[in-house]
mmCIF file of C-alpha atoms and ligand atoms in Angstrom:
data_model
loop_
_atom_site.group_PDB
_atom_site.id
_atom_site.type_symbol
_atom_site.label_atom_id
_atom_site.label_comp_id
_atom_site.label_asym_id
_atom_site.label_seq_id
_atom_site.Cartn_x
_atom_site.Cartn_y
_atom_site.Cartn_z
ATOM 1 C CA MET A 19 117.879 124.131 122.389
ATOM 2 C CA PRO A 20 114.905 123.780 124.802
ATOM 3 C CA ASN A 21 112.355 126.579 124.748
ATOM 4 C CA GLY A 22 113.096 129.361 127.198
ATOM 5 C CA GLU A 23 116.710 128.382 127.804
ATOM 6 C CA LYS A 24 119.070 131.336 127.454
ATOM 7 C CA ALA A 25 120.695 131.188 124.040
ATOM 8 C CA LYS A 26 124.427 130.475 124.023
ATOM 9 C CA GLU A 27 124.951 132.947 121.212
ATOM 10 C CA ASP A 28 123.201 136.222 120.444
ATOM 11 C CA LEU A 29 120.344 135.554 118.057
ATOM 12 C CA PHE A 30 118.772 137.853 115.493
ATOM 13 C CA ILE A 31 115.934 137.686 113.015
ATOM 14 C CA GLY A 32 116.450 139.062 109.527
ATOM 15 C CA ILE A 33 113.433 139.741 107.315
ATOM 16 C CA ASP A 34 114.160 140.481 103.661
ATOM 17 C CA LEU A 35 111.014 142.034 102.223
ATOM 18 C CA GLY A 36 110.815 142.009 98.449
ATOM 19 C CA GLY A 37 108.060 142.862 96.003
ATOM 20 C CA THR A 38 107.396 139.181 95.266
ATOM 21 C CA LYS A 39 108.848 137.231 98.210
ATOM 22 C CA ILE A 40 109.662 137.528 101.890
ATOM 23 C CA ILE A 41 112.766 135.650 103.074
ATOM 24 C CA THR A 42 113.217 135.379 106.824
ATOM 25 C CA ALA A 43 115.948 133.734 108.882
ATOM 26 C CA LEU A 44 117.077 133.165 112.433
ATOM 27 C CA VAL A 45 120.745 134.147 112.416
ATOM 28 C CA GLY A 46 123.597 133.890 114.906
ATOM 29 C CA LYS A 47 126.035 136.720 115.534
ATOM 30 C CA THR A 48 128.616 135.213 113.176
ATOM 31 C CA GLY A 49 126.151 135.083 110.284
ATOM 32 C CA ARG A 50 125.231 131.427 110.751
ATOM 33 C CA ILE A 51 121.700 130.807 109.433
ATOM 34 C CA ILE A 52 119.843 128.561 111.894
ATOM 35 C CA SER A 53 116.420 128.392 110.265
ATOM 36 C CA ARG A 54 114.667 129.988 107.320
ATOM 37 C CA ASP A 55 111.250 130.777 105.946
ATOM 38 C CA TYR A 56 110.337 131.581 102.332
ATOM 39 C CA ARG A 57 106.923 132.868 101.337
ATOM 40 C CA GLN A 58 105.246 135.022 98.744
ATOM 41 C CA THR A 59 104.779 138.690 99.630
ATOM 42 C CA GLU A 60 101.268 138.789 98.149
ATOM 43 C CA ALA A 61 101.653 142.561 97.950
ATOM 44 C CA ALA A 62 98.279 142.907 96.195
ATOM 45 C CA LYS A 63 96.516 141.935 99.466
ATOM 46 C CA GLY A 64 97.672 145.213 101.002
ATOM 47 C CA LEU A 65 99.874 146.492 103.777
ATOM 48 C CA ASP A 66 98.188 144.825 106.778
ATOM 49 C CA ALA A 67 98.321 141.416 105.135
ATOM 50 C CA VAL A 68 102.015 141.794 104.250
ATOM 51 C CA VAL A 69 102.917 142.892 107.782
ATOM 52 C CA ALA A 70 100.982 139.922 109.184
ATOM 53 C CA ARG A 71 102.930 137.574 106.882
ATOM 54 C CA MET A 72 106.239 139.093 108.010
ATOM 55 C CA ILE A 73 105.310 138.601 111.663
ATOM 56 C CA ASP A 74 104.159 135.051 110.992
ATOM 57 C CA ALA A 75 107.428 134.316 109.153
ATOM 58 C CA ALA A 76 109.414 135.551 112.168
ATOM 59 C CA SER A 77 107.443 133.184 114.429
ATOM 60 C CA GLU A 78 108.134 130.331 112.004
ATOM 61 C CA VAL A 79 111.916 130.821 112.102
ATOM 62 C CA MET A 80 111.836 130.979 115.913
ATOM 63 C CA ASN A 81 109.889 127.696 115.932
ATOM 64 C CA GLY A 82 112.297 126.233 113.390
ATOM 65 C CA GLY A 83 115.268 127.119 115.600
ATOM 66 C CA GLY A 84 113.519 125.965 118.794
ATOM 67 C CA VAL A 85 113.707 129.396 120.431
ATOM 68 C CA VAL A 86 111.209 131.890 121.838
ATOM 69 C CA SER A 87 111.132 135.639 121.349
ATOM 70 C CA ALA A 88 112.760 136.325 124.739
ATOM 71 C CA GLN A 89 115.934 134.789 123.298
ATOM 72 C CA ILE A 90 116.057 137.158 120.321
ATOM 73 C CA SER A 91 118.282 140.245 120.610
ATOM 74 C CA ALA A 92 116.782 142.248 117.759
ATOM 75 C CA VAL A 93 114.982 142.092 114.428
ATOM 76 C CA GLY A 94 116.219 143.685 111.200
ATOM 77 C CA VAL A 95 114.117 144.404 108.151
ATOM 78 C CA ALA A 96 115.558 145.030 104.697
ATOM 79 C CA ALA A 97 112.976 146.716 102.495
ATOM 80 C CA PRO A 98 112.981 147.987 98.929
ATOM 81 C CA GLY A 99 113.912 151.658 98.811
ATOM 82 C CA PRO A 100 113.416 154.468 99.115
ATOM 83 C CA ILE A 101 113.109 154.446 102.890
ATOM 84 C CA ASP A 102 113.924 156.759 105.765
ATOM 85 C CA ALA A 103 116.081 154.492 107.896
ATOM 86 C CA LYS A 104 116.253 156.919 110.799
ATOM 87 C CA SER A 105 112.491 157.205 111.251
ATOM 88 C CA GLY A 106 111.898 153.593 110.195
ATOM 89 C CA VAL A 107 109.541 154.589 107.405
ATOM 90 C CA VAL A 108 109.196 153.000 103.974
ATOM 91 C CA THR A 109 108.366 155.980 101.752
ATOM 92 C CA THR A 110 107.321 154.979 98.221
ATOM 93 C CA PRO A 111 108.587 151.530 97.158
ATOM 94 C CA PRO A 112 107.859 151.072 93.429
ATOM 95 C CA ASN A 113 107.132 147.339 93.784
ATOM 96 C CA LEU A 114 104.821 147.513 96.822
ATOM 97 C CA PRO A 115 101.750 149.223 95.405
ATOM 98 C CA GLY A 116 99.757 151.399 97.783
ATOM 99 C CA TRP A 117 102.602 151.783 100.294
ATOM 100 C CA THR A 118 103.223 155.444 101.089
ATOM 101 C CA ASP A 119 105.102 156.542 104.219
ATOM 102 C CA VAL A 120 104.567 153.229 106.016
ATOM 103 C CA PRO A 121 106.057 153.151 109.559
ATOM 104 C CA LEU A 122 107.250 149.579 108.971
ATOM 105 C CA ARG A 123 109.785 149.480 111.791
ATOM 106 C CA GLN A 124 107.124 150.386 114.362
ATOM 107 C CA LEU A 125 104.594 147.932 112.893
ATOM 108 C CA ILE A 126 107.033 145.000 113.108
ATOM 109 C CA GLN A 127 108.318 146.087 116.515
ATOM 110 C CA ASP A 128 104.755 146.233 117.870
ATOM 111 C CA GLY A 129 103.820 142.958 116.202
ATOM 112 C CA LEU A 130 106.781 140.998 117.589
ATOM 113 C CA GLY A 131 107.482 142.925 120.783
ATOM 114 C CA LEU A 132 111.179 143.032 119.848
ATOM 115 C CA PRO A 133 113.540 145.918 119.056
ATOM 116 C CA THR A 134 113.474 146.346 115.296
ATOM 117 C CA ALA A 135 115.588 148.253 112.775
ATOM 118 C CA LEU A 136 114.866 149.045 109.138
ATOM 119 C CA GLU A 137 117.259 149.604 106.263
ATOM 120 C CA ASN A 138 116.951 149.639 102.485
ATOM 121 C CA ASP A 139 117.853 146.350 100.846
ATOM 122 C CA ALA A 140 121.001 147.555 99.059
ATOM 123 C CA ASN A 141 122.468 149.151 102.199
ATOM 124 C CA ALA A 142 121.613 145.991 104.130
ATOM 125 C CA ALA A 143 123.406 143.884 101.514
ATOM 126 C CA ALA A 144 126.451 146.166 101.815
ATOM 127 C CA LEU A 145 126.441 145.554 105.566
ATOM 128 C CA ALA A 146 126.180 141.796 105.037
ATOM 129 C CA GLU A 147 129.133 141.634 102.626
ATOM 130 C CA HIS A 148 131.136 143.825 104.988
ATOM 131 C CA ARG A 149 130.347 141.808 108.078
ATOM 132 C CA PHE A 150 130.161 138.252 106.721
ATOM 133 C CA GLY A 151 131.356 138.246 103.101
ATOM 134 C CA ALA A 152 133.935 139.657 100.700
ATOM 135 C CA GLY A 153 134.429 142.882 102.669
ATOM 136 C CA ARG A 154 135.402 141.409 106.041
ATOM 137 C CA GLY A 155 138.137 143.411 107.730
ATOM 138 C CA THR A 156 137.892 146.453 105.441
ATOM 139 C CA GLU A 157 137.334 150.036 106.590
ATOM 140 C CA HIS A 158 136.335 151.645 103.282
ATOM 141 C CA MET A 159 134.214 149.461 101.052
ATOM 142 C CA ILE A 160 131.685 150.123 98.316
ATOM 143 C CA TYR A 161 129.093 147.484 97.554
ATOM 144 C CA ILE A 162 127.262 147.463 94.259
ATOM 145 C CA THR A 163 124.528 145.123 93.141
ATOM 146 C CA ALA A 164 124.041 144.915 89.396
ATOM 147 C CA SER A 165 121.034 142.941 88.206
ATOM 148 C CA THR A 166 117.729 144.204 86.766
ATOM 149 C CA GLY A 167 118.523 147.441 88.634
ATOM 150 C CA ILE A 168 121.703 148.855 90.141
ATOM 151 C CA GLY A 169 121.966 149.607 93.847
ATOM 152 C CA GLY A 170 124.666 149.903 96.414
ATOM 153 C CA GLY A 171 125.909 150.993 99.773
ATOM 154 C CA PHE A 172 128.955 152.631 101.287
ATOM 155 C CA ILE A 173 130.920 151.420 104.267
ATOM 156 C CA LEU A 174 133.088 154.364 105.293
ATOM 157 C CA ASN A 175 135.372 154.315 108.322
ATOM 158 C CA GLY A 176 133.983 150.866 109.092
ATOM 159 C CA GLU A 177 130.352 151.977 109.211
ATOM 160 C CA LEU A 178 127.405 152.127 106.852
ATOM 161 C CA TYR A 179 127.128 155.661 105.509
ATOM 162 C CA GLY A 180 123.472 156.696 105.476
ATOM 163 C CA GLY A 181 123.655 160.423 104.795
ATOM 164 C CA ALA A 182 121.199 162.961 106.205
ATOM 165 C CA THR A 183 118.111 160.737 105.965
ATOM 166 C CA GLY A 184 119.536 157.292 105.294
ATOM 167 C CA ALA A 185 119.082 157.707 101.547
ATOM 168 C CA ALA A 186 122.785 157.606 100.602
ATOM 169 C CA GLY A 187 124.223 154.931 98.353
ATOM 170 C CA GLU A 188 121.977 155.241 95.293
ATOM 171 C CA ILE A 189 124.850 154.306 93.007
ATOM 172 C CA GLY A 190 122.459 153.344 90.208
ATOM 173 C CA HIS A 191 121.089 156.859 89.983
ATOM 174 C CA MET A 192 124.307 158.767 89.370
ATOM 175 C CA THR A 193 123.780 160.703 86.148
ATOM 176 C CA ILE A 194 126.341 159.395 83.688
ATOM 177 C CA LEU A 195 124.871 160.623 80.376
ATOM 178 C CA PRO A 196 122.676 163.742 80.793
ATOM 179 C CA GLN A 197 120.629 163.171 77.607
ATOM 180 C CA GLY A 198 120.674 159.387 77.974
ATOM 181 C CA PRO A 199 117.752 156.953 78.252
ATOM 182 C CA HIS A 200 114.943 157.580 80.736
ATOM 183 C CA CYS A 201 115.366 155.935 84.132
ATOM 184 C CA GLY A 202 112.648 154.501 86.378
ATOM 185 C CA CYS A 203 113.489 157.226 88.928
ATOM 186 C CA GLY A 204 112.355 159.994 86.565
ATOM 187 C CA ASN A 205 115.857 161.186 85.662
ATOM 188 C CA ARG A 206 117.701 160.524 82.392
ATOM 189 C CA GLY A 207 120.999 158.796 81.768
ATOM 190 C CA CYS A 208 121.365 157.239 85.233
ATOM 191 C CA LEU A 209 123.907 154.425 85.563
ATOM 192 C CA GLU A 210 120.963 152.032 86.023
ATOM 193 C CA ALA A 211 119.445 153.171 82.704
ATOM 194 C CA LEU A 212 122.754 152.432 80.950
ATOM 195 C CA ALA A 213 124.356 149.411 82.598
ATOM 196 C CA SER A 214 121.683 147.321 84.380
ATOM 197 C CA GLY A 215 120.328 144.038 83.074
ATOM 198 C CA THR A 216 117.175 145.907 82.083
ATOM 199 C CA ALA A 217 119.229 148.450 80.111
ATOM 200 C CA ILE A 218 121.219 145.718 78.355
ATOM 201 C CA ALA A 219 118.034 143.881 77.369
ATOM 202 C CA ARG A 220 116.402 147.129 76.164
ATOM 203 C CA GLU A 221 119.377 147.976 73.950
ATOM 204 C CA ALA A 222 119.387 144.434 72.524
ATOM 205 C CA ARG A 223 115.645 144.619 71.763
ATOM 206 C CA GLU A 224 116.144 147.910 69.929
ATOM 207 C CA ARG A 225 118.873 146.439 67.739
ATOM 208 C CA VAL A 226 116.808 143.349 66.964
ATOM 209 C CA LYS A 227 113.772 145.558 66.160
ATOM 210 C CA CYS A 228 115.928 147.520 63.695
ATOM 211 C CA GLY A 229 116.689 144.253 61.916
ATOM 212 C CA ILE A 230 120.397 144.274 62.712
ATOM 213 C CA PRO A 231 121.670 140.710 62.154
ATOM 214 C CA THR A 232 122.583 139.191 65.521
ATOM 215 C CA LEU A 233 122.548 135.837 67.240
ATOM 216 C CA ILE A 234 120.388 137.478 69.941
ATOM 217 C CA ALA A 235 117.384 137.317 67.579
ATOM 218 C CA ASP A 236 117.989 133.595 66.919
ATOM 219 C CA LEU A 237 118.426 132.750 70.605
ATOM 220 C CA ALA A 238 115.215 134.640 71.415
ATOM 221 C CA LYS A 239 113.471 132.712 68.610
ATOM 222 C CA GLY A 240 112.287 136.027 67.228
ATOM 223 C CA ASP A 241 110.311 136.918 70.389
ATOM 224 C CA LEU A 242 111.451 140.263 71.801
ATOM 225 C CA LYS A 243 110.061 139.297 75.217
ATOM 226 C CA HIS A 244 112.662 136.524 75.490
ATOM 227 C CA ILE A 245 115.554 138.979 75.271
ATOM 228 C CA SER A 246 117.320 139.347 78.617
ATOM 229 C CA ALA A 247 120.808 140.343 79.751
ATOM 230 C CA LYS A 248 121.520 136.641 80.276
ATOM 231 C CA LEU A 249 120.637 135.887 76.681
ATOM 232 C CA VAL A 250 122.808 138.778 75.461
ATOM 233 C CA ALA A 251 125.708 137.381 77.514
ATOM 234 C CA GLN A 252 125.089 133.963 75.976
ATOM 235 C CA ALA A 253 125.206 135.429 72.455
ATOM 236 C CA ALA A 254 128.372 137.367 73.318
ATOM 237 C CA GLY A 255 129.945 134.160 74.612
ATOM 238 C CA GLN A 256 129.220 132.560 71.239
ATOM 239 C CA GLY A 257 131.084 135.337 69.448
ATOM 240 C CA ASP A 258 128.187 137.583 68.408
ATOM 241 C CA ILE A 259 129.633 141.027 67.667
ATOM 242 C CA GLU A 260 126.424 142.978 68.370
ATOM 243 C CA ALA A 261 126.008 141.304 71.762
ATOM 244 C CA GLN A 262 129.645 141.955 72.632
ATOM 245 C CA GLU A 263 129.237 145.596 71.657
ATOM 246 C CA ILE A 264 126.110 146.000 73.816
ATOM 247 C CA LEU A 265 127.870 144.497 76.832
ATOM 248 C CA ASP A 266 131.091 146.445 76.244
ATOM 249 C CA GLU A 267 129.121 149.683 76.152
ATOM 250 C CA ALA A 268 127.176 148.855 79.336
ATOM 251 C CA MET A 269 130.331 147.773 81.158
ATOM 252 C CA THR A 270 132.107 150.952 80.060
ATOM 253 C CA TYR A 271 129.372 152.978 81.747
ATOM 254 C CA LEU A 272 129.628 150.784 84.840
ATOM 255 C CA GLY A 273 133.406 151.302 84.891
ATOM 256 C CA VAL A 274 132.981 155.069 84.529
ATOM 257 C CA GLY A 275 130.587 155.053 87.481
ATOM 258 C CA MET A 276 133.062 153.041 89.561
ATOM 259 C CA ALA A 277 135.972 155.314 88.563
ATOM 260 C CA ASN A 278 133.926 158.297 89.794
ATOM 261 C CA LEU A 279 133.337 156.521 93.104
ATOM 262 C CA VAL A 280 137.030 155.667 93.435
ATOM 263 C CA ASN A 281 137.920 159.351 93.026
ATOM 264 C CA LEU A 282 135.205 160.437 95.469
ATOM 265 C CA PHE A 283 135.689 157.892 98.242
ATOM 266 C CA ASN A 284 139.107 156.268 97.784
ATOM 267 C CA PRO A 285 137.760 152.837 98.815
ATOM 268 C CA GLU A 286 140.076 149.907 99.418
ATOM 269 C CA LEU A 287 137.493 147.476 98.059
ATOM 270 C CA ILE A 288 134.591 147.450 95.606
ATOM 271 C CA VAL A 289 132.375 144.379 95.975
ATOM 272 C CA ILE A 290 130.088 143.645 93.034
ATOM 273 C CA GLY A 291 127.106 141.336 93.481
ATOM 274 C CA GLY A 292 123.887 140.661 91.590
ATOM 275 C CA GLY A 293 122.976 138.620 88.519
ATOM 276 C CA LEU A 294 125.292 140.435 86.096
ATOM 277 C CA THR A 295 128.339 139.080 87.968
ATOM 278 C CA ASN A 296 127.539 135.701 86.390
ATOM 279 C CA MET A 297 129.279 137.180 83.330
ATOM 280 C CA GLY A 298 132.556 136.944 85.262
ATOM 281 C CA ALA A 299 135.512 138.503 83.435
ATOM 282 C CA ARG A 300 133.181 140.287 81.028
ATOM 283 C CA ILE A 301 132.090 142.558 83.892
ATOM 284 C CA PHE A 302 135.179 142.572 86.147
ATOM 285 C CA ASP A 303 137.889 143.118 83.496
ATOM 286 C CA PRO A 304 136.412 146.295 81.956
ATOM 287 C CA VAL A 305 135.491 147.755 85.350
ATOM 288 C CA ARG A 306 139.021 147.179 86.661
ATOM 289 C CA SER A 307 140.716 148.561 83.566
ATOM 290 C CA ILE A 308 138.493 151.660 83.354
ATOM 291 C CA ILE A 309 139.200 152.446 87.006
ATOM 292 C CA GLN A 310 142.928 152.199 86.251
ATOM 293 C CA ARG A 311 142.584 154.431 83.201
ATOM 294 C CA ARG A 312 140.263 157.093 84.621
ATOM 295 C CA ALA A 313 140.677 157.384 88.376
ATOM 296 C CA PHE A 314 143.528 159.139 90.182
ATOM 297 C CA ARG A 315 146.546 156.902 90.313
ATOM 298 C CA ALA A 316 146.994 156.727 94.077
ATOM 299 C CA ALA A 317 143.327 155.758 94.568
ATOM 300 C CA ALA A 318 143.228 153.392 91.568
ATOM 301 C CA GLN A 319 146.325 151.542 92.755
ATOM 302 C CA VAL A 320 144.896 150.533 96.119
ATOM 303 C CA VAL A 321 141.350 149.568 95.165
ATOM 304 C CA ARG A 322 140.480 145.913 94.597
ATOM 305 C CA VAL A 323 137.328 144.957 92.679
ATOM 306 C CA VAL A 324 135.973 141.556 93.727
ATOM 307 C CA PRO A 325 132.783 139.488 93.411
ATOM 308 C CA ALA A 326 130.344 139.315 96.312
ATOM 309 C CA GLN A 327 130.497 136.122 98.378
ATOM 310 C CA LEU A 328 127.083 135.682 99.971
ATOM 311 C CA GLY A 329 125.003 134.817 96.892
ATOM 312 C CA ASP A 330 121.275 134.503 97.466
ATOM 313 C CA ASP A 331 121.680 134.805 101.248
ATOM 314 C CA VAL A 332 122.869 138.404 101.010
ATOM 315 C CA GLY A 333 119.395 139.878 101.518
ATOM 316 C CA VAL A 334 118.419 138.004 104.634
ATOM 317 C CA LEU A 335 121.930 138.211 106.126
ATOM 318 C CA GLY A 336 121.788 141.933 105.390
ATOM 319 C CA ALA A 337 118.551 142.228 107.327
ATOM 320 C CA ALA A 338 120.170 140.326 110.223
ATOM 321 C CA ALA A 339 123.228 142.609 110.046
ATOM 322 C CA VAL A 340 120.873 145.586 110.336
ATOM 323 C CA ALA A 341 119.444 143.993 113.494
ATOM 324 C CA MET A 342 122.972 143.546 114.905
ATOM 325 C CA LEU A 343 123.731 147.180 114.205
ATOM 326 C CA SER A 344 120.537 148.268 115.943
ATOM 327 C CA GLU A 345 121.841 146.917 119.248
ATOM 328 C CA LYS A 346 124.008 150.014 119.391
ATOM 329 C CA TRP A 347 120.946 152.269 119.327
ATOM 330 C CA ASN A 348 118.762 150.402 121.812
HETATM 331 ZN ZN1 ZN B 4 117.651 156.867 87.985
#
């Protein structure tokens, strides 16, 4: 497409800001990725440097797609929470040191001269799965990402539910076990502290430290640092009882959390993404059966629990979906 020519389709830029990398893409209205940019966040260089890299990445994807900024409808930024989506402020992201109450939406909007919207990364991913992935066509969908942490987002009545300040959807920080393990958020017994990849690895390390015989110790070659959820899943797959027990326990907590959500929101669909879904049936079977056992029958009967469809693109497509949503506000 020659520079300056009016785009045939509405174009958006999605910027997925993470603690270690920034992924940026030029995206069409249907979720087609036209060009991409990957770069390190280099968070240690400070806020101004990170913002400059985000703006530079946006220019790169416009160049890559052969378009200029006048052809872009809006920019969306997905940032690690917690954020205030309504004011466009990133409050205190744990993996961006030194960032406190950063008006990121305004900074990117000023830098690019384009309307910009900001959303937390998990809510953005929920929007992406709803608009382009497993949740297409649904009205009431819950998205959950289960990897090193647990996050999520709610689509209710066809729209992202933000709550009073845009902070809704912190599925990982539901208290499940009041006296349970400490969570990174300061609370105890959160779902994330019981069922995330980090929680699974921690439990496995404790058992290995206690000298309990398990294949996990062999696979880790005796080095506790090598123990990850992936390694536990590998040991479980090879028939290790301890590993199976650790995963069963974690997945029970995950199922309990989902059963609570089914009773609260009566969703038609729960979409689960994130690294733990690589375990396949070992995550989906217990979650489905616990929902059936614990949630109200009418709600349990209608809900489907399915894997996410967008894979590694979910973050940047989420950011683009946030941009598409922002058109309503501008
Ligand atoms: Zn927590």
